[in-house]
Amino acid sequence: MQHDKDSVWIDKWLAGDQQAFRQLVVNHKDMIYTISFNILKNQEEAEDVAQMVFVKAFQKIDTFKRTALFSTWLYRIAYNLSISELRKRKQRFTVVDGLNFEKLAQTLPDGDTDEIEKKEVEANLLLKAIDDLEADERGLISLYYIQDQSVEQISTITGLGQSNVKTKMFRIRKKLHAMLLTQKIH
C-alpha cells in the first residue's frame, strides 16, 4: 500500500535521509504533474508548479499531519498552487488529454444520444464541453475522473466540504449535459 510506503519514506526523510525525499518525489511526481497540467493546460507551467509543490513539501513537512494520506496533502498543495497560478494568468486553456470520457459520459444524465453513433464523436463533443468549463470545474473533473479521487479526498484537497463537492460535481455534470445537448442541436 502506497500509504505505508510513504510513511516509511517520510520517517527516513525526517531522520535525515535525503534519498527518502527523492523517492517520495519519484512516487508522486506524475500525479502532481497531471493535476497541475489538467488545471493549467500548459506543460511548462505544470512542470514549474510540480517543482514548486515538492519545494513547498520539503519546506513544510512539519505541517503534514498524518491523519490524511501524504498523497492527499501533496495533491492539495498542487491544486492550490495550480489555481493560484491560473488566477495570475486569467486565461482560458485547451482541454485535458487522457480524460476517462467513457466513465464521465456514463454519469451524465440520459438524453437523446441516438444521433451520435460513434464514441469518437461523443468524446470530441465532451472535450469541447469540458474545455468550456471554468478552471476550478475542470480541476474537480480531473481529480474525480482522472485521478480517481474520492469525494472525501477531493474535499481534503480543495478545502470544500464533502456535500459541496457532491453538489458541485452534480452541477458540473448537469452543465456538461446541457452543453452537449446544445452542441448536438447546432
mmCIF file of C-alpha atoms in Angstrom:
data_model
loop_
_atom_site.group_PDB
_atom_site.id
_atom_site.type_symbol
_atom_site.label_atom_id
_atom_site.label_comp_id
_atom_site.label_asym_id
_atom_site.label_seq_id
_atom_site.Cartn_x
_atom_site.Cartn_y
_atom_site.Cartn_z
ATOM 1 C CA MET A 1 0.000 0.000 0.000
ATOM 2 C CA GLN A 2 1.389 3.382 -1.033
ATOM 3 C CA HIS A 3 0.322 4.982 2.265
ATOM 4 C CA ASP A 4 2.503 2.592 4.257
ATOM 5 C CA LYS A 5 5.438 3.102 1.883
ATOM 6 C CA ASP A 6 5.031 6.869 2.111
ATOM 7 C CA SER A 7 5.099 6.697 5.904
ATOM 8 C CA VAL A 8 8.362 4.762 5.822
ATOM 9 C CA TRP A 9 9.920 7.246 3.380
ATOM 10 C CA ILE A 10 8.690 10.210 5.442
ATOM 11 C CA ASP A 11 10.188 8.732 8.616
ATOM 12 C CA LYS A 12 13.506 8.196 6.843
ATOM 13 C CA TRP A 13 13.395 11.707 5.408
ATOM 14 C CA LEU A 14 12.699 13.262 8.802
ATOM 15 C CA ALA A 15 15.626 11.245 10.166
ATOM 16 C CA GLY A 16 17.882 12.989 7.643
ATOM 17 C CA ASP A 17 17.910 10.571 4.698
ATOM 18 C CA GLN A 18 17.770 12.818 1.605
ATOM 19 C CA GLN A 19 17.316 9.786 -0.661
ATOM 20 C CA ALA A 20 13.968 9.221 1.026
ATOM 21 C CA PHE A 21 12.714 12.597 -0.185
ATOM 22 C CA ARG A 22 13.866 11.737 -3.699
ATOM 23 C CA GLN A 23 11.847 8.525 -3.502
ATOM 24 C CA LEU A 24 8.734 10.450 -2.431
ATOM 25 C CA VAL A 25 9.221 12.717 -5.446
ATOM 26 C CA VAL A 26 9.556 9.702 -7.744
ATOM 27 C CA ASN A 27 6.434 8.124 -6.234
ATOM 28 C CA HIS A 28 4.225 11.186 -6.731
ATOM 29 C CA LYS A 29 5.693 13.369 -9.498
ATOM 30 C CA ASP A 30 3.485 12.021 -12.283
ATOM 31 C CA MET A 31 0.242 12.563 -10.376
ATOM 32 C CA ILE A 32 1.316 16.027 -9.243
ATOM 33 C CA TYR A 33 2.196 16.977 -12.809
ATOM 34 C CA THR A 34 -1.123 15.599 -14.094
ATOM 35 C CA ILE A 35 -3.160 17.588 -11.581
ATOM 36 C CA SER A 36 -1.254 20.751 -12.418
ATOM 37 C CA PHE A 37 -1.475 20.191 -16.160
ATOM 38 C CA ASN A 38 -5.196 19.475 -16.054
ATOM 39 C CA ILE A 39 -5.785 22.822 -14.399
ATOM 40 C CA LEU A 40 -3.165 24.937 -16.174
ATOM 41 C CA LYS A 41 -3.250 23.359 -19.649
ATOM 42 C CA ASN A 42 0.379 24.309 -20.183
ATOM 43 C CA GLN A 43 3.218 21.806 -19.991
ATOM 44 C CA GLU A 44 5.931 24.206 -18.848
ATOM 45 C CA GLU A 45 3.761 25.850 -16.212
ATOM 46 C CA ALA A 46 2.608 22.451 -14.958
ATOM 47 C CA GLU A 47 6.230 21.338 -14.658
ATOM 48 C CA ASP A 48 7.072 24.542 -12.765
ATOM 49 C CA VAL A 49 4.137 24.078 -10.402
ATOM 50 C CA ALA A 50 5.077 20.421 -9.849
ATOM 51 C CA GLN A 51 8.552 21.536 -8.816
ATOM 52 C CA MET A 52 7.059 24.185 -6.527
ATOM 53 C CA VAL A 53 4.874 21.516 -4.921
ATOM 54 C CA PHE A 54 7.895 19.464 -3.906
ATOM 55 C CA VAL A 55 9.824 22.533 -2.754
ATOM 56 C CA LYS A 56 6.857 23.510 -0.597
ATOM 57 C CA ALA A 57 6.507 19.938 0.700
ATOM 58 C CA PHE A 58 10.197 19.927 1.578
ATOM 59 C CA GLN A 59 9.847 23.226 3.431
ATOM 60 C CA LYS A 60 6.551 22.428 5.155
ATOM 61 C CA ILE A 61 6.845 18.731 6.012
ATOM 62 C CA ASP A 62 6.492 19.666 9.672
ATOM 63 C CA THR A 63 2.916 20.816 8.935
ATOM 64 C CA PHE A 64 1.936 17.427 7.483
ATOM 65 C CA LYS A 65 -0.496 15.740 9.840
ATOM 66 C CA ARG A 66 -0.574 12.023 9.382
ATOM 67 C CA THR A 67 -4.332 11.941 9.754
ATOM 68 C CA ALA A 68 -4.526 12.256 5.957
ATOM 69 C CA LEU A 69 -2.601 10.493 3.242
ATOM 70 C CA PHE A 70 0.663 12.095 2.167
ATOM 71 C CA SER A 71 -0.585 11.950 -1.433
ATOM 72 C CA THR A 72 -3.725 13.881 -0.471
ATOM 73 C CA TRP A 73 -1.586 16.520 1.233
ATOM 74 C CA LEU A 74 0.571 16.819 -1.909
ATOM 75 C CA TYR A 75 -2.495 16.932 -4.180
ATOM 76 C CA ARG A 76 -3.907 19.786 -2.131
ATOM 77 C CA ILE A 77 -0.657 21.720 -2.486
ATOM 78 C CA ALA A 78 -0.677 21.015 -6.244
ATOM 79 C CA TYR A 79 -4.312 22.035 -6.592
ATOM 80 C CA ASN A 80 -3.848 25.264 -4.633
ATOM 81 C CA LEU A 81 -0.643 26.264 -6.425
ATOM 82 C CA SER A 82 -2.199 25.496 -9.815
ATOM 83 C CA ILE A 83 -5.311 27.546 -9.097
ATOM 84 C CA SER A 84 -3.116 30.357 -7.794
ATOM 85 C CA GLU A 85 -1.001 30.266 -10.958
ATOM 86 C CA LEU A 86 -4.118 30.233 -13.103
ATOM 87 C CA ARG A 87 -5.522 33.271 -11.335
ATOM 88 C CA LYS A 88 -2.299 35.103 -12.134
ATOM 89 C CA ARG A 89 -2.737 34.471 -15.844
ATOM 90 C CA LYS A 90 -6.532 34.722 -16.109
ATOM 91 C CA GLN A 91 -6.675 32.935 -19.443
ATOM 92 C CA ARG A 92 -8.611 30.085 -20.970
ATOM 93 C CA PHE A 93 -6.873 26.864 -21.964
ATOM 94 C CA THR A 94 -7.233 23.808 -24.132
ATOM 95 C CA VAL A 95 -8.881 20.645 -22.916
ATOM 96 C CA VAL A 96 -7.400 17.768 -20.950
ATOM 97 C CA ASP A 97 -5.788 14.855 -22.763
ATOM 98 C CA GLY A 98 -6.252 11.455 -21.203
ATOM 99 C CA LEU A 99 -9.611 12.074 -19.547
ATOM 100 C CA ASN A 100 -11.642 8.939 -18.944
ATOM 101 C CA PHE A 101 -14.515 10.058 -21.178
ATOM 102 C CA GLU A 102 -16.443 6.833 -21.003
ATOM 103 C CA LYS A 103 -16.542 6.985 -17.207
ATOM 104 C CA LEU A 104 -17.632 10.628 -17.305
ATOM 105 C CA ALA A 105 -20.152 10.081 -20.089
ATOM 106 C CA GLN A 106 -21.801 7.304 -18.070
ATOM 107 C CA THR A 107 -22.516 9.750 -15.243
ATOM 108 C CA LEU A 108 -24.197 12.338 -17.432
ATOM 109 C CA PRO A 109 -27.982 12.300 -17.364
ATOM 110 C CA ASP A 110 -29.559 10.222 -20.117
ATOM 111 C CA GLY A 111 -30.604 12.236 -23.099
ATOM 112 C CA ASP A 112 -31.082 11.951 -26.821
ATOM 113 C CA THR A 113 -27.766 10.350 -27.752
ATOM 114 C CA ASP A 114 -29.158 8.244 -30.589
ATOM 115 C CA GLU A 115 -27.938 10.824 -33.118
ATOM 116 C CA ILE A 116 -24.354 10.207 -32.082
ATOM 117 C CA GLU A 117 -23.288 6.829 -33.376
ATOM 118 C CA LYS A 118 -19.591 6.806 -32.718
ATOM 119 C CA LYS A 119 -17.763 7.128 -29.414
ATOM 120 C CA GLU A 120 -15.202 9.367 -31.083
ATOM 121 C CA VAL A 121 -17.868 11.957 -31.880
ATOM 122 C CA GLU A 122 -19.135 11.806 -28.302
ATOM 123 C CA ALA A 123 -15.613 12.178 -26.951
ATOM 124 C CA ASN A 124 -14.988 15.225 -29.150
ATOM 125 C CA LEU A 125 -18.223 16.831 -28.017
ATOM 126 C CA LEU A 126 -17.320 16.089 -24.415
ATOM 127 C CA LEU A 127 -13.820 17.515 -24.923
ATOM 128 C CA LYS A 128 -15.261 20.750 -26.230
ATOM 129 C CA ALA A 129 -17.728 20.967 -23.356
ATOM 130 C CA ILE A 130 -15.015 20.332 -20.759
ATOM 131 C CA ASP A 131 -12.815 22.943 -22.403
ATOM 132 C CA ASP A 132 -15.607 25.465 -21.878
ATOM 133 C CA LEU A 133 -15.778 24.760 -18.127
ATOM 134 C CA GLU A 134 -14.185 27.101 -15.619
ATOM 135 C CA ALA A 135 -10.739 26.103 -14.349
ATOM 136 C CA ASP A 136 -11.989 25.051 -10.911
ATOM 137 C CA GLU A 137 -14.654 22.887 -12.551
ATOM 138 C CA ARG A 138 -12.042 21.244 -14.788
ATOM 139 C CA GLY A 139 -9.948 20.715 -11.662
ATOM 140 C CA LEU A 140 -12.758 18.845 -9.927
ATOM 141 C CA ILE A 141 -13.414 16.770 -13.052
ATOM 142 C CA SER A 142 -9.706 15.962 -13.212
ATOM 143 C CA LEU A 143 -9.471 14.931 -9.577
ATOM 144 C CA TYR A 144 -12.542 12.704 -9.773
ATOM 145 C CA TYR A 145 -12.313 11.191 -13.248
ATOM 146 C CA ILE A 146 -8.576 11.211 -13.976
ATOM 147 C CA GLN A 147 -7.026 10.866 -10.545
ATOM 148 C CA ASP A 148 -9.848 8.618 -9.254
ATOM 149 C CA GLN A 149 -10.003 10.587 -6.023
ATOM 150 C CA SER A 150 -12.979 10.009 -3.737
ATOM 151 C CA VAL A 151 -15.320 12.809 -2.713
ATOM 152 C CA GLU A 152 -13.681 12.745 0.718
ATOM 153 C CA GLN A 153 -10.207 13.103 -0.794
ATOM 154 C CA ILE A 154 -11.353 15.897 -3.118
ATOM 155 C CA SER A 155 -12.840 17.640 -0.102
ATOM 156 C CA THR A 156 -9.494 17.471 1.669
ATOM 157 C CA ILE A 157 -7.572 18.588 -1.417
ATOM 158 C CA THR A 158 -9.811 21.526 -2.319
ATOM 159 C CA GLY A 159 -10.904 22.592 1.144
ATOM 160 C CA LEU A 160 -14.552 22.242 0.131
ATOM 161 C CA GLY A 161 -16.996 20.306 2.288
ATOM 162 C CA GLN A 162 -17.970 16.846 1.051
ATOM 163 C CA SER A 163 -21.554 17.901 0.397
ATOM 164 C CA ASN A 164 -20.250 20.920 -1.504
ATOM 165 C CA VAL A 165 -18.037 18.658 -3.641
ATOM 166 C CA LYS A 166 -21.023 16.401 -4.390
ATOM 167 C CA THR A 167 -23.190 19.405 -5.240
ATOM 168 C CA LYS A 168 -20.523 20.927 -7.478
ATOM 169 C CA MET A 169 -19.932 17.607 -9.256
ATOM 170 C CA PHE A 170 -23.686 17.221 -9.815
ATOM 171 C CA ARG A 171 -23.906 20.755 -11.215
ATOM 172 C CA ILE A 172 -20.857 20.235 -13.422
ATOM 173 C CA ARG A 173 -22.338 17.028 -14.872
ATOM 174 C CA LYS A 174 -25.657 18.817 -15.397
ATOM 175 C CA LYS A 175 -23.835 21.725 -17.055
ATOM 176 C CA LEU A 176 -21.909 19.324 -19.302
ATOM 177 C CA HIS A 177 -25.143 17.585 -20.241
ATOM 178 C CA ALA A 178 -26.747 20.896 -21.207
ATOM 179 C CA MET A 179 -23.650 21.884 -23.168
ATOM 180 C CA LEU A 180 -23.678 18.558 -25.009
ATOM 181 C CA LEU A 181 -27.351 18.960 -25.894
ATOM 182 C CA THR A 182 -26.641 22.456 -27.229
ATOM 183 C CA GLN A 183 -23.729 21.147 -29.314
ATOM 184 C CA LYS A 184 -25.913 18.425 -30.819
ATOM 185 C CA ILE A 185 -28.556 20.952 -31.877
ATOM 186 C CA HIS A 186 -26.028 23.139 -33.667
#
